[in-house]
CSV table of C-alpha atoms in Angstrom, one decimal:
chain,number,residue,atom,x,y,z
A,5,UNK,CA,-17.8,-41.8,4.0
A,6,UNK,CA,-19.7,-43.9,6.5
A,7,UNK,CA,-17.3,-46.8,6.6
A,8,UNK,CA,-14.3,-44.0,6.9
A,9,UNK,CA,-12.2,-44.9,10.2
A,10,UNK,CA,-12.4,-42.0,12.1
A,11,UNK,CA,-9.7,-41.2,15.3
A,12,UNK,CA,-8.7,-38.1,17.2
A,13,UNK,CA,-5.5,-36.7,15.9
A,14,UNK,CA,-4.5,-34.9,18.5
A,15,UNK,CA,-5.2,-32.7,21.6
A,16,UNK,CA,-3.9,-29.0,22.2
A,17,UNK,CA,-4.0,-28.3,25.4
A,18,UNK,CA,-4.9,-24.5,25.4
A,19,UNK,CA,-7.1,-23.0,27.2
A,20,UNK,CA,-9.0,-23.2,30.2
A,21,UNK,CA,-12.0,-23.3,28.0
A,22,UNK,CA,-12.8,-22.7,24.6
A,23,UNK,CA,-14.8,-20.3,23.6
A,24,UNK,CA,-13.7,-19.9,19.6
A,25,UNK,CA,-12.1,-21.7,16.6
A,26,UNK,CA,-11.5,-20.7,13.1
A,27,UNK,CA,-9.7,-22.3,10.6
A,28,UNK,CA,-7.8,-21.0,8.4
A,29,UNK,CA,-9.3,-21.3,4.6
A,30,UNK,CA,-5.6,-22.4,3.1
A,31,UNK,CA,-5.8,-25.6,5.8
A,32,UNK,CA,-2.6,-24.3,7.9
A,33,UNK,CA,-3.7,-22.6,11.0
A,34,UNK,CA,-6.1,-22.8,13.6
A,35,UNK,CA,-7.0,-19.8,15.7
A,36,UNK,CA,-8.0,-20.7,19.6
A,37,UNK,CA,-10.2,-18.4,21.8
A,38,UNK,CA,-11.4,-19.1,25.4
A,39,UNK,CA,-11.6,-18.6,29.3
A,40,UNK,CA,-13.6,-16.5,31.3
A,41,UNK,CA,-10.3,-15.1,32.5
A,42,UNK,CA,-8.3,-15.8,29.4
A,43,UNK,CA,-8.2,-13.1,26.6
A,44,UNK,CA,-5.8,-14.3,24.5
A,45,UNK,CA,-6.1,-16.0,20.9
A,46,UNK,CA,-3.6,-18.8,20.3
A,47,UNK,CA,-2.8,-19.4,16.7
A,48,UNK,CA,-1.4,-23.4,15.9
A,49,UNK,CA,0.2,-24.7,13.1
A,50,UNK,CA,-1.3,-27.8,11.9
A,51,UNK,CA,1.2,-29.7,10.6
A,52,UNK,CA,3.7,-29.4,13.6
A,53,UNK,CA,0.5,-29.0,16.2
A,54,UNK,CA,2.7,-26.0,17.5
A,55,UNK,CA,1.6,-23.1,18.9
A,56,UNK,CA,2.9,-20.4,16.5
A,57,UNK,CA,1.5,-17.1,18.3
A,58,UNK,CA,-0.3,-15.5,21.4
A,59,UNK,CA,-2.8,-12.5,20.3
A,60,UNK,CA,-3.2,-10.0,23.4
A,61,UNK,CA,-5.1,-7.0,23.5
A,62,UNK,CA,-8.7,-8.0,24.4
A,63,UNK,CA,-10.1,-6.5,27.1
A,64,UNK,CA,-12.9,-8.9,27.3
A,65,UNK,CA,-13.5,-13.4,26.7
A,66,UNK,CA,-13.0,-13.2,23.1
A,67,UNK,CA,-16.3,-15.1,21.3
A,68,UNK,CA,-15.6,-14.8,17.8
A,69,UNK,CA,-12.9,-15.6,14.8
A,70,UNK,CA,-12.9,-15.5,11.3
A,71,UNK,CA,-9.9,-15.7,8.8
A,72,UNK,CA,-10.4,-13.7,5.4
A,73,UNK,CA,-10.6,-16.2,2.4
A,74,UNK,CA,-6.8,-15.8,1.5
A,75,UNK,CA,-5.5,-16.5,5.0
A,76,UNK,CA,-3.4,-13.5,5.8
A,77,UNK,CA,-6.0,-11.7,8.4
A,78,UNK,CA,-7.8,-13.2,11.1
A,79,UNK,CA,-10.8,-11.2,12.7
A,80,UNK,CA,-11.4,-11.3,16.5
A,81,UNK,CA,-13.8,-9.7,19.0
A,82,UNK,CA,-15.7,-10.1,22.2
A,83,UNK,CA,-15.4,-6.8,23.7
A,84,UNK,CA,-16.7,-3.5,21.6
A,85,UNK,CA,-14.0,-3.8,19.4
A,86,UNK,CA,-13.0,-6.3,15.9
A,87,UNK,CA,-9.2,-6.6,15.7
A,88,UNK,CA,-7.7,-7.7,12.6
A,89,UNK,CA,-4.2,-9.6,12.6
A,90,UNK,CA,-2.0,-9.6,9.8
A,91,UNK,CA,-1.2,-13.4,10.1
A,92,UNK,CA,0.8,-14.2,6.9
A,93,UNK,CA,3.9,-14.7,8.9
A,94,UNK,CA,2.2,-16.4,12.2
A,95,UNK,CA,5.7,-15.9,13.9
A,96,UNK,CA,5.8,-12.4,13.3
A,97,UNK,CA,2.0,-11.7,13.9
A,98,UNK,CA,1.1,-7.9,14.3
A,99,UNK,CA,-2.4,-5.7,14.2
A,100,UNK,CA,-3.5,-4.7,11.4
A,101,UNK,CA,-6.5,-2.2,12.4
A,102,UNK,CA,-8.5,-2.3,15.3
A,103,UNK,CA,-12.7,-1.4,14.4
A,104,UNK,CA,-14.1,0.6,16.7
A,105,UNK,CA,-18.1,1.5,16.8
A,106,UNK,CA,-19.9,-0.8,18.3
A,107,UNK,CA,-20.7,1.0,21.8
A,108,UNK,CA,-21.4,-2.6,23.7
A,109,UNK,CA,-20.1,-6.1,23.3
A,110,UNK,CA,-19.9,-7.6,19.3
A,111,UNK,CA,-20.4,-11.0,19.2
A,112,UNK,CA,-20.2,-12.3,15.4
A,113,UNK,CA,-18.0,-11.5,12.5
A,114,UNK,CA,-18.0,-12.6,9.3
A,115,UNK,CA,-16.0,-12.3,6.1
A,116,UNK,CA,-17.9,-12.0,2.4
A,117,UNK,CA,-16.4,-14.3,-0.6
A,118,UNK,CA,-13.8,-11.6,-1.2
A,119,UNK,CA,-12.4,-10.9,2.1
A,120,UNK,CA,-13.2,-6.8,0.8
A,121,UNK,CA,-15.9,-6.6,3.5
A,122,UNK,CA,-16.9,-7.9,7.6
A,123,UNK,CA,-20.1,-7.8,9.1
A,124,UNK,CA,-20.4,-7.7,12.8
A,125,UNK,CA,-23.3,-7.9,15.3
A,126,UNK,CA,-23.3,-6.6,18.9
A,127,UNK,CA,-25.1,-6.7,22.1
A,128,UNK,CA,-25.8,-2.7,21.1
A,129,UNK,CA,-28.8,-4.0,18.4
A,130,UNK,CA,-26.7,-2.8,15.3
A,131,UNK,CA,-24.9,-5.1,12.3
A,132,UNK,CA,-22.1,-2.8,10.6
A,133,UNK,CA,-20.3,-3.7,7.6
A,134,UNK,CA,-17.1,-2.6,7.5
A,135,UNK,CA,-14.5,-2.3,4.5
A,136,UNK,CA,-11.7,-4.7,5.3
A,137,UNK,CA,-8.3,-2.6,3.9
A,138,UNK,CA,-9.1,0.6,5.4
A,139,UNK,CA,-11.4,-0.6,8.7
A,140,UNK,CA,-13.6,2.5,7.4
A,141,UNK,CA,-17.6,1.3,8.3
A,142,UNK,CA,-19.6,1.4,5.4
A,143,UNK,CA,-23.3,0.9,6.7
A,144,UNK,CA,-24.8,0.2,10.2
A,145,UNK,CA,-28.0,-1.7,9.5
A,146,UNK,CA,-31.2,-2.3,13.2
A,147,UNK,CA,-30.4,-5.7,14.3
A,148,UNK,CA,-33.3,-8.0,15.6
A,149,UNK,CA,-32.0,-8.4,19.1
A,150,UNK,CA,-28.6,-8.2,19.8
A,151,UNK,CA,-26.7,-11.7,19.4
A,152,UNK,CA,-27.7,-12.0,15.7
A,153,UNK,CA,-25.8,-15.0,14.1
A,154,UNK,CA,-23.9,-13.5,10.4
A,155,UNK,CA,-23.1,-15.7,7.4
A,156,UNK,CA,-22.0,-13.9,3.8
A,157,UNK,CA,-24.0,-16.5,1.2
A,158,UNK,CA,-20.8,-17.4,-1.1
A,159,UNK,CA,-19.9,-15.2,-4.2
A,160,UNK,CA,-22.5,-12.1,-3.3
A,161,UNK,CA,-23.1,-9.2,-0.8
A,162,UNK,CA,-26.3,-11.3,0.9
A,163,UNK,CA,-26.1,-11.5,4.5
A,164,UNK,CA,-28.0,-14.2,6.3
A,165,UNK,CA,-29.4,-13.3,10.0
A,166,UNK,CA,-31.1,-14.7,12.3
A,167,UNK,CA,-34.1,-12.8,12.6
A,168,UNK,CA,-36.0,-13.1,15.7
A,169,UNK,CA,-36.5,-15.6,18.6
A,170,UNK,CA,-39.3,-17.0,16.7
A,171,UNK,CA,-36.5,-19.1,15.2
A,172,UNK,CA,-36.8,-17.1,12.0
A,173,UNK,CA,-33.7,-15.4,9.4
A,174,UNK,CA,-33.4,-13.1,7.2
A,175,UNK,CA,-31.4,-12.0,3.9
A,176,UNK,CA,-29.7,-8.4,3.6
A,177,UNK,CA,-28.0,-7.1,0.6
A,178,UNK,CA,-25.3,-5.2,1.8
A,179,UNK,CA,-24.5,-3.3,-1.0
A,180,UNK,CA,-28.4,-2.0,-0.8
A,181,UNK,CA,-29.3,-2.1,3.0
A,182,UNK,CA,-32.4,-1.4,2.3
A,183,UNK,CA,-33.7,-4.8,0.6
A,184,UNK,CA,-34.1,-7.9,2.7
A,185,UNK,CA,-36.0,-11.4,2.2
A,186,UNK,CA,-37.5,-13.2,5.2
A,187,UNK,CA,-36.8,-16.8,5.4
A,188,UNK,CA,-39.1,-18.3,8.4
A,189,UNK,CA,-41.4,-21.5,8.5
A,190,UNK,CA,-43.8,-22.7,11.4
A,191,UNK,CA,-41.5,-26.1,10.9
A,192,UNK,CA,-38.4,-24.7,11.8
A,193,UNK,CA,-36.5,-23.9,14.7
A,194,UNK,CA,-38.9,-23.0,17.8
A,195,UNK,CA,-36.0,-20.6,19.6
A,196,UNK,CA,-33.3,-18.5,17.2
A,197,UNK,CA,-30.6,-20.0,15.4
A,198,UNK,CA,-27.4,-19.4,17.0
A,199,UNK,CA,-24.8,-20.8,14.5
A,200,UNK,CA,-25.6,-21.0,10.1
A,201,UNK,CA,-23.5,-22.1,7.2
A,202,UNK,CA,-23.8,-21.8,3.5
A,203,UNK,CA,-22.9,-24.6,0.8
A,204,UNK,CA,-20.1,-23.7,-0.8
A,205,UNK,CA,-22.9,-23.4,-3.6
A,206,UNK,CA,-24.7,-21.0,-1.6
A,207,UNK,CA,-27.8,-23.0,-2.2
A,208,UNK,CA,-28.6,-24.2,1.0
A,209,UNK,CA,-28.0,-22.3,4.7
A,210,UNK,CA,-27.4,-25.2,7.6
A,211,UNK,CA,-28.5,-23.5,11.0
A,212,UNK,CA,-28.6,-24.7,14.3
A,213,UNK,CA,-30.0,-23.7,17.9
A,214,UNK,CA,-30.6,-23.4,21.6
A,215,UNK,CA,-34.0,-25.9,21.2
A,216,UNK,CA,-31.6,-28.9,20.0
A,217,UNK,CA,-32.2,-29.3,16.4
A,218,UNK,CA,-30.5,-28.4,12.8
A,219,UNK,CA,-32.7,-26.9,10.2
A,220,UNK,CA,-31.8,-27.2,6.2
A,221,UNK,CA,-32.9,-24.3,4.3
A,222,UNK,CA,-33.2,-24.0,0.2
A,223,UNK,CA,-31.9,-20.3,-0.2
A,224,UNK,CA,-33.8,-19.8,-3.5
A,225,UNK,CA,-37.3,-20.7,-2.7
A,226,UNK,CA,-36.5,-19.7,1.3
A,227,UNK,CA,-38.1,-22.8,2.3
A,228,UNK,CA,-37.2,-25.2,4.9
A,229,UNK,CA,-36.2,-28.5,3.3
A,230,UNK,CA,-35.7,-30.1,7.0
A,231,UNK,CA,-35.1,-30.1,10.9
A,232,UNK,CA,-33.2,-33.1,12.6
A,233,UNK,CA,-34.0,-33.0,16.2
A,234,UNK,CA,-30.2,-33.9,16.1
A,235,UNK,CA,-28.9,-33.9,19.5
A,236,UNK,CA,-29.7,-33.9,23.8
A,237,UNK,CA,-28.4,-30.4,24.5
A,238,UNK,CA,-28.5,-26.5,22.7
A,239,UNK,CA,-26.5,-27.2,19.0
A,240,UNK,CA,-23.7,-24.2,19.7
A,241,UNK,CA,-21.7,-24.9,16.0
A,242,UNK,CA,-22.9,-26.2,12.6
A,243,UNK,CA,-20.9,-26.3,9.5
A,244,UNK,CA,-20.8,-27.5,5.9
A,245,UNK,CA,-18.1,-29.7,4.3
A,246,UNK,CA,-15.8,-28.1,1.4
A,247,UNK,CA,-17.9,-30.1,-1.1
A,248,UNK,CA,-21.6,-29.2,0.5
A,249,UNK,CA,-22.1,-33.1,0.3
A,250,UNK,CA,-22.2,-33.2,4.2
A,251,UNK,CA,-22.2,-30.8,7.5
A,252,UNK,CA,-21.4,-31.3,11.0
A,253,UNK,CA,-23.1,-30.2,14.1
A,254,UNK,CA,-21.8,-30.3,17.9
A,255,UNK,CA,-23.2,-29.2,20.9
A,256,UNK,CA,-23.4,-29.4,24.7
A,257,UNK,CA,-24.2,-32.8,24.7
A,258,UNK,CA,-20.3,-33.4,24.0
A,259,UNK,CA,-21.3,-34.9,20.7
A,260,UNK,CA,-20.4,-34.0,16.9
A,261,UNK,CA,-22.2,-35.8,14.4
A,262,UNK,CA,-21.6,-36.0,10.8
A,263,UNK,CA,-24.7,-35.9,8.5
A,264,UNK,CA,-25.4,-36.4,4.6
A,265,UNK,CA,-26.6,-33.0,3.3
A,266,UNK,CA,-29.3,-34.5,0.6
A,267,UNK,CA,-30.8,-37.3,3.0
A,268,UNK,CA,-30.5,-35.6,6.8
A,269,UNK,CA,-28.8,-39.0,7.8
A,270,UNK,CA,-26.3,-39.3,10.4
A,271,UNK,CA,-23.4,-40.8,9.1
A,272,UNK,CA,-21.2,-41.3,12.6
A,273,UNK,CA,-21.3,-39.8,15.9
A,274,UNK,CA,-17.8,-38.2,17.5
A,275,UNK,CA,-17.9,-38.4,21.2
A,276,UNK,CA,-14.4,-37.3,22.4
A,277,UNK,CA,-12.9,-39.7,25.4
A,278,UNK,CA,-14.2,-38.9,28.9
A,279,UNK,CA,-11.8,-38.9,32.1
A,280,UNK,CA,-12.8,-42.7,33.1
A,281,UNK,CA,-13.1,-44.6,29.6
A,282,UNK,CA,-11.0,-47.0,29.4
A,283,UNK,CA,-11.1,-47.7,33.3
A,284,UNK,CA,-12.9,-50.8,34.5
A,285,UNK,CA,-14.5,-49.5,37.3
A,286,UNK,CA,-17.5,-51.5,39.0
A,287,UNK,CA,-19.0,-51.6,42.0
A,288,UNK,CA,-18.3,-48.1,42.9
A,289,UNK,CA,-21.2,-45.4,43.3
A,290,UNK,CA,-20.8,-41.5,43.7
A,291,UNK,CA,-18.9,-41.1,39.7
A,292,UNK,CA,-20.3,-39.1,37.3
A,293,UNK,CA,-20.6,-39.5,33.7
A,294,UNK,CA,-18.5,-36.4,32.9
């Protein structure tokens, strides 16, 4: 995969800024959030690069997406509320339930293996699981903080969190609230994760954060297997590939780098195009590099 050619497909142009994306797990859609002023969720078609539907009802930026595993719902918040879309005709896209119970802003969901059950996270120090078909909320578990970062580890009820500031997570089974594994090393991140991933395997956890580096975690001994200081600005998304062979990071920097999982070794580096590439420009002071 190192030698692969690799060139930007395409460009949607959107919103004023993006804030959200999700994927659908069938490879069809892609949901769009963003805007400090924009509330809306755009959902593309990826074949035509169309925009198939414009979700309104957000009072709020909306900061998180998630479709369940068979691609007929998509999950959205960024105010106190999670709205579910029934998507499986994106031209005829309605609300399925809207989750409401969180008493400040929620800023994570995420579906388990199933699609039967979302977690969420808010600003109000709670995680609540909720049961998918009805909306009913099954447990409200003390968060550690506020923004904690959710991940359902593939084919059981644990849910990884991030922890703490001290750059540490934690495991919850929530079909038993009450147990929960602490995964933290002194080699890890030094400020909290803000965005994790599970193998497909769910044998390794990918996490990244605010300090510039991407941890690699082994789930069963809850060890850290490595940290890449991996990029020049706070690592906002991390994500493994279908086949847990590899994972890609972006940040601030305006970089996304693909990695090998076993060795930590970045394969290529994505840099989209900036406004003057391209231009031959000299002898002129007072540009940026934007």
């Amino acid at each position: 995969i190192a030698q692969t050619p690799f060139s930007l497909i395409e460009t949607l142009v959107a919103h004023e800024r993006v804030n959200a994306l999700a994927f659908s797990p069938n490879g069809r859609f892609l949901a769009s959030a963003g805007g400090i002023h924009d509330y809306a969720i755009r959902l593309w078609d990826l074949e035509s690069k169309e925009c198939l539907a414009t979700l309104e009802g957000h009072t709020r930026r909306v900061v998180s997406l998630a479709f369940t595993p068979d691609s007929t719902r998509l999950a959205s918040t960024g105010d106190a509320t999670i709205r579910l879309w029934d998507v499986q005709n994106p031209r005829l896209t309605r609300i399925h339930s809207v989750l409401r119970g969180h008493q400040y802003t929620i800023y994570n969901v995420s579906f388990n293996e199933d699609g039967t059950k979302l977690a969420s996270s808010s600003q109000d120090d709670t995680i609540r699981i909720w049961e998918t078909a009805t909306g009913r909320q099954l447990h409200c578990l003390a968060g550690r903080g506020g923004n904690e970062i959710l991940a359902f580890r593939p084919g059981t009820d644990l849910l990884a969190c991030s922890a703490g500031t001290d750059g540490s997570m934690r495991l919850v089974d929530v079909s038993n609230p009450q147990s929960e594994t602490q995964i933290k090393s002194s080699r890890g991140h030094a400020h909290e994760p803000v965005c994790i991933s599970f193998s497909p395997d769910g044998q390794r956890l990918v996490s990244s954060s605010s300090d510039h580096s991407v941890c690699l975690w082994d789930i069963e001994e809850g060890t850290l297997l490595y940290r890449i200081d991996a990029h020049k600005g706070y690592v906002h998304f991390v994500t493994f590939s279908p086949t847990g062979q590899h994972f890609i990071s972006s940040s601030i920097d305006g970089i996304a780098q693909l990695w090998d999982a076993a060795s930590g070794q970045c394969l290529h580096t994505f840099r989209a195009p900036r406004p003057y590439d391209g231009m031959n420009i000299t002898g002129v002071t007072g540009i940026s590099e934007a």
